[in-house]
Coordinates of C-alpha atoms in Angstrom, one line a residue:
M3 CA 88.8 -20.8 22.8
V4 CA 90.5 -24.2 23.7
L5 CA 94.1 -24.8 24.5
H6 CA 94.9 -28.4 23.6
I7 CA 98.1 -29.8 25.0
S8 CA 99.4 -33.3 25.3
D9 CA 102.3 -35.4 26.5
P10 CA 104.1 -32.9 28.8
H11 CA 105.8 -35.8 30.5
F12 CA 106.6 -33.9 33.7
G13 CA 109.9 -35.3 34.9
T14 CA 111.4 -34.5 31.5
E15 CA 110.0 -31.0 31.1
R16 CA 112.1 -28.1 29.7
P17 CA 111.7 -25.3 32.2
F18 CA 112.0 -22.5 29.7
V19 CA 109.4 -24.1 27.5
V20 CA 107.1 -24.4 30.5
K21 CA 107.5 -20.7 31.1
A22 CA 106.8 -19.9 27.4
L23 CA 103.6 -21.9 27.4
E24 CA 102.4 -20.1 30.6
R25 CA 103.0 -16.8 28.8
L26 CA 101.0 -18.0 25.8
A27 CA 98.1 -19.1 28.1
H28 CA 98.1 -15.6 29.8
T29 CA 97.9 -13.7 26.5
Q30 CA 95.0 -15.6 24.9
P31 CA 91.3 -15.7 26.1
F32 CA 91.1 -19.5 26.7
D33 CA 87.9 -20.9 28.2
L34 CA 89.1 -24.6 28.4
L35 CA 92.3 -26.5 28.8
I36 CA 92.4 -30.0 27.3
L37 CA 95.3 -32.2 28.3
S38 CA 95.2 -35.5 26.4
G39 CA 97.4 -37.7 28.5
D40 CA 101.0 -38.6 29.4
I41 CA 101.0 -35.9 32.0
T42 CA 104.0 -37.5 33.7
Q43 CA 107.0 -39.6 32.7
R44 CA 106.8 -42.3 35.3
A45 CA 103.6 -41.5 37.2
R46 CA 105.5 -40.4 40.3
T47 CA 103.8 -38.3 42.9
V48 CA 106.3 -35.5 42.5
E49 CA 105.7 -35.4 38.8
F50 CA 101.9 -35.2 39.2
N51 CA 102.4 -32.4 41.8
A52 CA 104.5 -30.5 39.3
A53 CA 102.0 -31.0 36.5
R54 CA 99.1 -29.9 38.7
A55 CA 101.0 -26.8 39.7
F56 CA 101.7 -26.0 36.1
V57 CA 98.0 -26.4 35.1
D58 CA 97.0 -24.1 37.9
R59 CA 99.5 -21.5 36.8
L60 CA 98.0 -21.5 33.3
G61 CA 94.9 -19.8 34.9
I62 CA 92.4 -21.3 32.4
P63 CA 88.9 -21.3 33.9
S64 CA 88.0 -24.9 33.0
R65 CA 90.0 -28.1 32.3
L66 CA 89.5 -31.5 30.8
V67 CA 92.3 -33.9 31.6
I68 CA 92.7 -37.6 30.8
A69 CA 95.4 -40.1 31.7
G70 CA 97.9 -41.5 29.3
N71 CA 99.9 -44.8 29.4
H72 CA 102.8 -43.0 31.2
D73 CA 100.3 -41.9 34.0
I74 CA 100.0 -45.5 35.3
P75 CA 103.0 -46.7 37.4
L76 CA 105.3 -48.9 35.3
F77 CA 107.6 -50.4 37.9
D78 CA 105.4 -50.3 41.0
M79 CA 103.4 -53.4 40.1
A80 CA 101.2 -53.5 43.1
T81 CA 99.9 -50.0 42.4
R82 CA 99.7 -50.7 38.7
V83 CA 97.5 -53.7 39.3
F84 CA 95.3 -52.6 42.2
L85 CA 95.3 -48.8 42.1
P86 CA 96.5 -47.8 38.7
Y87 CA 95.0 -44.3 38.7
S88 CA 95.4 -43.4 42.3
R89 CA 98.2 -40.8 41.8
Y90 CA 96.4 -39.3 38.8
C91 CA 93.2 -39.0 40.8
R92 CA 94.9 -37.3 43.7
S93 CA 96.0 -34.5 41.4
F94 CA 93.3 -34.3 38.8
G95 CA 90.2 -35.8 40.3
A96 CA 88.4 -39.1 40.4
E97 CA 86.6 -38.7 37.0
L98 CA 88.6 -40.7 34.4
E99 CA 86.3 -39.8 31.5
P100 CA 85.4 -36.1 32.1
I101 CA 82.9 -34.1 30.1
H102 CA 82.8 -30.4 29.4
D103 CA 79.4 -29.2 28.3
T104 CA 78.6 -25.5 27.5
P105 CA 76.1 -24.0 25.0
E106 CA 78.9 -23.7 22.4
L107 CA 81.1 -26.7 23.2
L108 CA 80.8 -30.4 24.1
A109 CA 84.1 -32.1 24.9
I110 CA 84.1 -35.8 25.9
G111 CA 87.1 -37.5 27.5
V112 CA 87.7 -41.2 26.9
R113 CA 90.0 -43.4 29.0
T114 CA 92.0 -45.3 26.4
T115 CA 94.7 -46.6 28.8
R116 CA 94.6 -50.0 30.3
R117 CA 96.7 -51.3 33.2
Y118 CA 97.3 -54.6 31.3
R119 CA 98.8 -52.7 28.4
H120 CA 102.2 -51.0 28.4
I121 CA 101.9 -48.6 25.5
E122 CA 98.9 -49.5 23.4
G123 CA 95.5 -48.1 24.1
E124 CA 92.0 -49.4 23.4
V125 CA 88.4 -48.3 23.4
S126 CA 85.6 -50.7 24.2
R127 CA 82.2 -51.1 22.6
A128 CA 80.6 -49.7 25.7
Q129 CA 82.8 -46.6 25.6
I130 CA 82.1 -46.1 21.9
E131 CA 78.4 -46.3 22.6
R132 CA 78.5 -44.0 25.6
V133 CA 80.4 -41.3 23.7
A134 CA 77.9 -41.6 20.8
Q135 CA 75.0 -41.1 23.1
H136 CA 76.5 -37.9 24.4
L137 CA 77.2 -36.7 20.9
Q138 CA 73.7 -37.3 19.8
Q139 CA 72.4 -35.1 22.6
A140 CA 74.6 -32.2 21.6
G141 CA 73.0 -28.8 20.7
K142 CA 72.7 -27.7 17.1
N143 CA 75.7 -25.3 17.1
Q144 CA 77.9 -27.0 19.7
L145 CA 81.4 -27.8 18.6
R146 CA 81.7 -31.5 19.4
L147 CA 85.1 -32.9 20.5
V148 CA 86.2 -36.4 21.6
V149 CA 89.5 -36.6 23.4
T150 CA 91.6 -39.8 23.5
H151 CA 95.2 -40.4 24.3
Q152 CA 96.3 -42.8 21.6
P153 CA 95.5 -41.6 18.0
V154 CA 92.6 -42.8 15.9
Y155 CA 94.5 -42.0 12.7
V156 CA 98.1 -41.7 11.8
T157 CA 99.8 -40.2 8.7
H158 CA 103.0 -42.2 8.8
E159 CA 103.5 -46.0 8.6
V160 CA 105.9 -46.0 11.5
D161 CA 103.1 -44.8 13.8
R162 CA 100.6 -47.5 12.9
E163 CA 101.5 -49.7 15.8
H164 CA 100.3 -46.9 18.1
L165 CA 96.8 -46.7 16.7
L166 CA 94.1 -46.9 19.2
R167 CA 92.6 -50.5 19.3
G168 CA 89.0 -50.2 18.2
H169 CA 89.7 -46.9 16.3
Q170 CA 87.8 -48.0 13.1
N171 CA 84.5 -48.6 15.0
A172 CA 85.0 -45.5 17.0
I173 CA 85.5 -43.3 14.0
S174 CA 82.4 -44.7 12.3
S175 CA 80.2 -44.5 15.3
W176 CA 81.3 -41.1 16.4
A177 CA 81.0 -39.6 12.9
K178 CA 77.4 -40.9 12.7
A179 CA 76.7 -39.4 16.1
G180 CA 77.9 -36.0 15.1
A181 CA 81.6 -35.6 16.2
D182 CA 83.6 -32.8 14.6
L183 CA 87.1 -33.3 16.0
I184 CA 88.9 -36.3 17.7
L185 CA 91.8 -35.0 19.7
G186 CA 94.8 -37.1 20.7
G187 CA 98.5 -37.3 21.5
H188 CA 100.8 -40.1 22.3
I189 CA 103.0 -40.1 19.1
H190 CA 104.4 -36.6 19.6
R191 CA 103.6 -35.8 16.0
P192 CA 101.3 -32.8 15.5
F193 CA 98.9 -32.7 12.6
V194 CA 95.4 -32.1 11.5
C195 CA 93.8 -34.6 9.1
A196 CA 90.4 -34.4 7.4
L197 CA 89.2 -38.0 8.0
H198 CA 86.3 -37.5 5.5
D199 CA 89.0 -37.2 2.8
R200 CA 90.8 -40.4 3.9
I201 CA 88.0 -42.8 5.0
T202 CA 85.4 -44.0 2.5
D203 CA 81.7 -43.4 3.3
L204 CA 82.3 -41.3 6.4
P205 CA 78.8 -39.6 6.9
R206 CA 80.0 -36.1 7.8
R207 CA 83.1 -33.9 7.9
M208 CA 85.3 -34.9 10.8
W209 CA 89.0 -34.2 11.6
A210 CA 91.7 -35.9 13.6
V211 CA 93.7 -33.3 15.6
Q212 CA 97.0 -34.5 17.1
A213 CA 99.1 -32.5 19.5
G214 CA 102.9 -32.8 19.8
T215 CA 104.7 -32.9 23.2
A216 CA 103.9 -29.6 24.9
V217 CA 107.0 -29.1 27.1
S218 CA 109.0 -32.3 27.3
S219 CA 112.5 -32.9 26.0
R220 CA 111.2 -36.1 24.4
I221 CA 110.8 -34.4 21.1
R222 CA 110.4 -36.7 18.0
H223 CA 110.1 -36.5 14.3
D224 CA 112.3 -33.3 14.0
S225 CA 109.4 -31.4 15.6
S226 CA 109.5 -28.7 18.2
N227 CA 107.4 -28.6 21.4
S228 CA 103.9 -27.9 20.1
V229 CA 100.3 -27.1 21.2
N230 CA 97.0 -26.5 19.5
L231 CA 94.6 -23.5 19.8
I232 CA 91.0 -24.3 18.8
R233 CA 88.9 -21.2 18.0
Y234 CA 85.1 -21.6 17.7
G235 CA 81.9 -19.7 18.4
F236 CA 82.1 -17.2 15.5
D237 CA 78.9 -15.1 15.5
D238 CA 78.7 -14.9 11.8
A239 CA 79.6 -18.5 11.1
P240 CA 78.5 -20.9 13.9
Q241 CA 79.7 -24.0 12.0
R242 CA 83.2 -22.6 11.5
C243 CA 86.2 -23.9 13.6
V244 CA 89.9 -22.9 13.3
V245 CA 92.7 -25.2 14.6
E246 CA 96.1 -23.4 15.0
R247 CA 99.3 -25.2 15.7
W248 CA 101.7 -23.2 17.9
D249 CA 105.4 -24.4 18.1
Y250 CA 108.1 -23.4 20.5
D251 CA 110.8 -21.3 18.7
N252 CA 114.2 -21.4 20.3
N253 CA 115.2 -18.2 18.5
V254 CA 112.6 -16.1 20.2
D255 CA 112.0 -18.2 23.3
D256 CA 108.3 -18.3 22.7
F257 CA 105.5 -20.2 21.1
V258 CA 104.7 -18.9 17.6
L259 CA 101.9 -19.7 15.1
A260 CA 103.2 -22.5 12.8
D261 CA 100.0 -23.5 10.9
S262 CA 96.3 -22.9 10.8
V263 CA 93.4 -25.0 9.4
D264 CA 90.1 -23.4 8.8
M265 CA 87.2 -25.9 8.9
Q266 CA 83.5 -25.7 8.0
R267 CA 81.7 -28.3 10.1
S268 CA 78.8 -30.4 8.9
P269 CA 75.4 -29.2 10.1
A270 CA 73.9 -31.2 13.0
C271 CA 71.1 -33.6 12.1
S272 CA 68.8 -35.6 14.3
D273 CA 70.4 -38.8 13.3
G274 CA 73.9 -37.5 13.8
G275 CA 74.7 -37.5 10.1
E276 CA 74.2 -35.4 7.0

């Protein structure tokens, strides 16, 4: 099972929500933590240290972490220009596009931040092709995830300015290559969207899965703090996947199940389509 969190913005974290999320992590059999960016508020060393300590306390055996736009220094221009990911790398390792590959799961991280962009993200043709190649090599029953920071799809007009640049080509290419879910954050609006119902001629079933802000006070859209649980590897239904949204509830001081989407993935084919 995967715990997908995003946008904790350490430096603005709510301590009681941090503790509640740690409790959730300790009561579920997670195999992998996915953190889809905006780990910190201002990319300060003290914020990265706090984030790393939090991730360690979750006690999840494996992790896939990517940087968000807030994880590049904004005001320290010398560092932003010449060593934009140096503080991130000291806490979470030098690999900016990590991959997690097990017999049941393939998760591919994509660096969508750019030092020359403040908020917007982009994905290059080379990145799209690299991800597609990995997807095409996936095993028949592997759940195939791609992880970006900025969203590839939004459900509200106000969020359109935050769409990942290059998202249309990415969606088309990754669908053909066999992706099941594209995970993201950035807009602090949690949702699951069936892209095959929204985009014409998509060759397979594929979903956009957005996480809210996990523990930050920077809550938007009348949402609470929110994380996703992704269940897979069902013995009797290898193509089944369930995405649960868990929201922090002030009344009980805990994360509670808010929504669940049960998916039937498309079968894998040699050409990545159906």
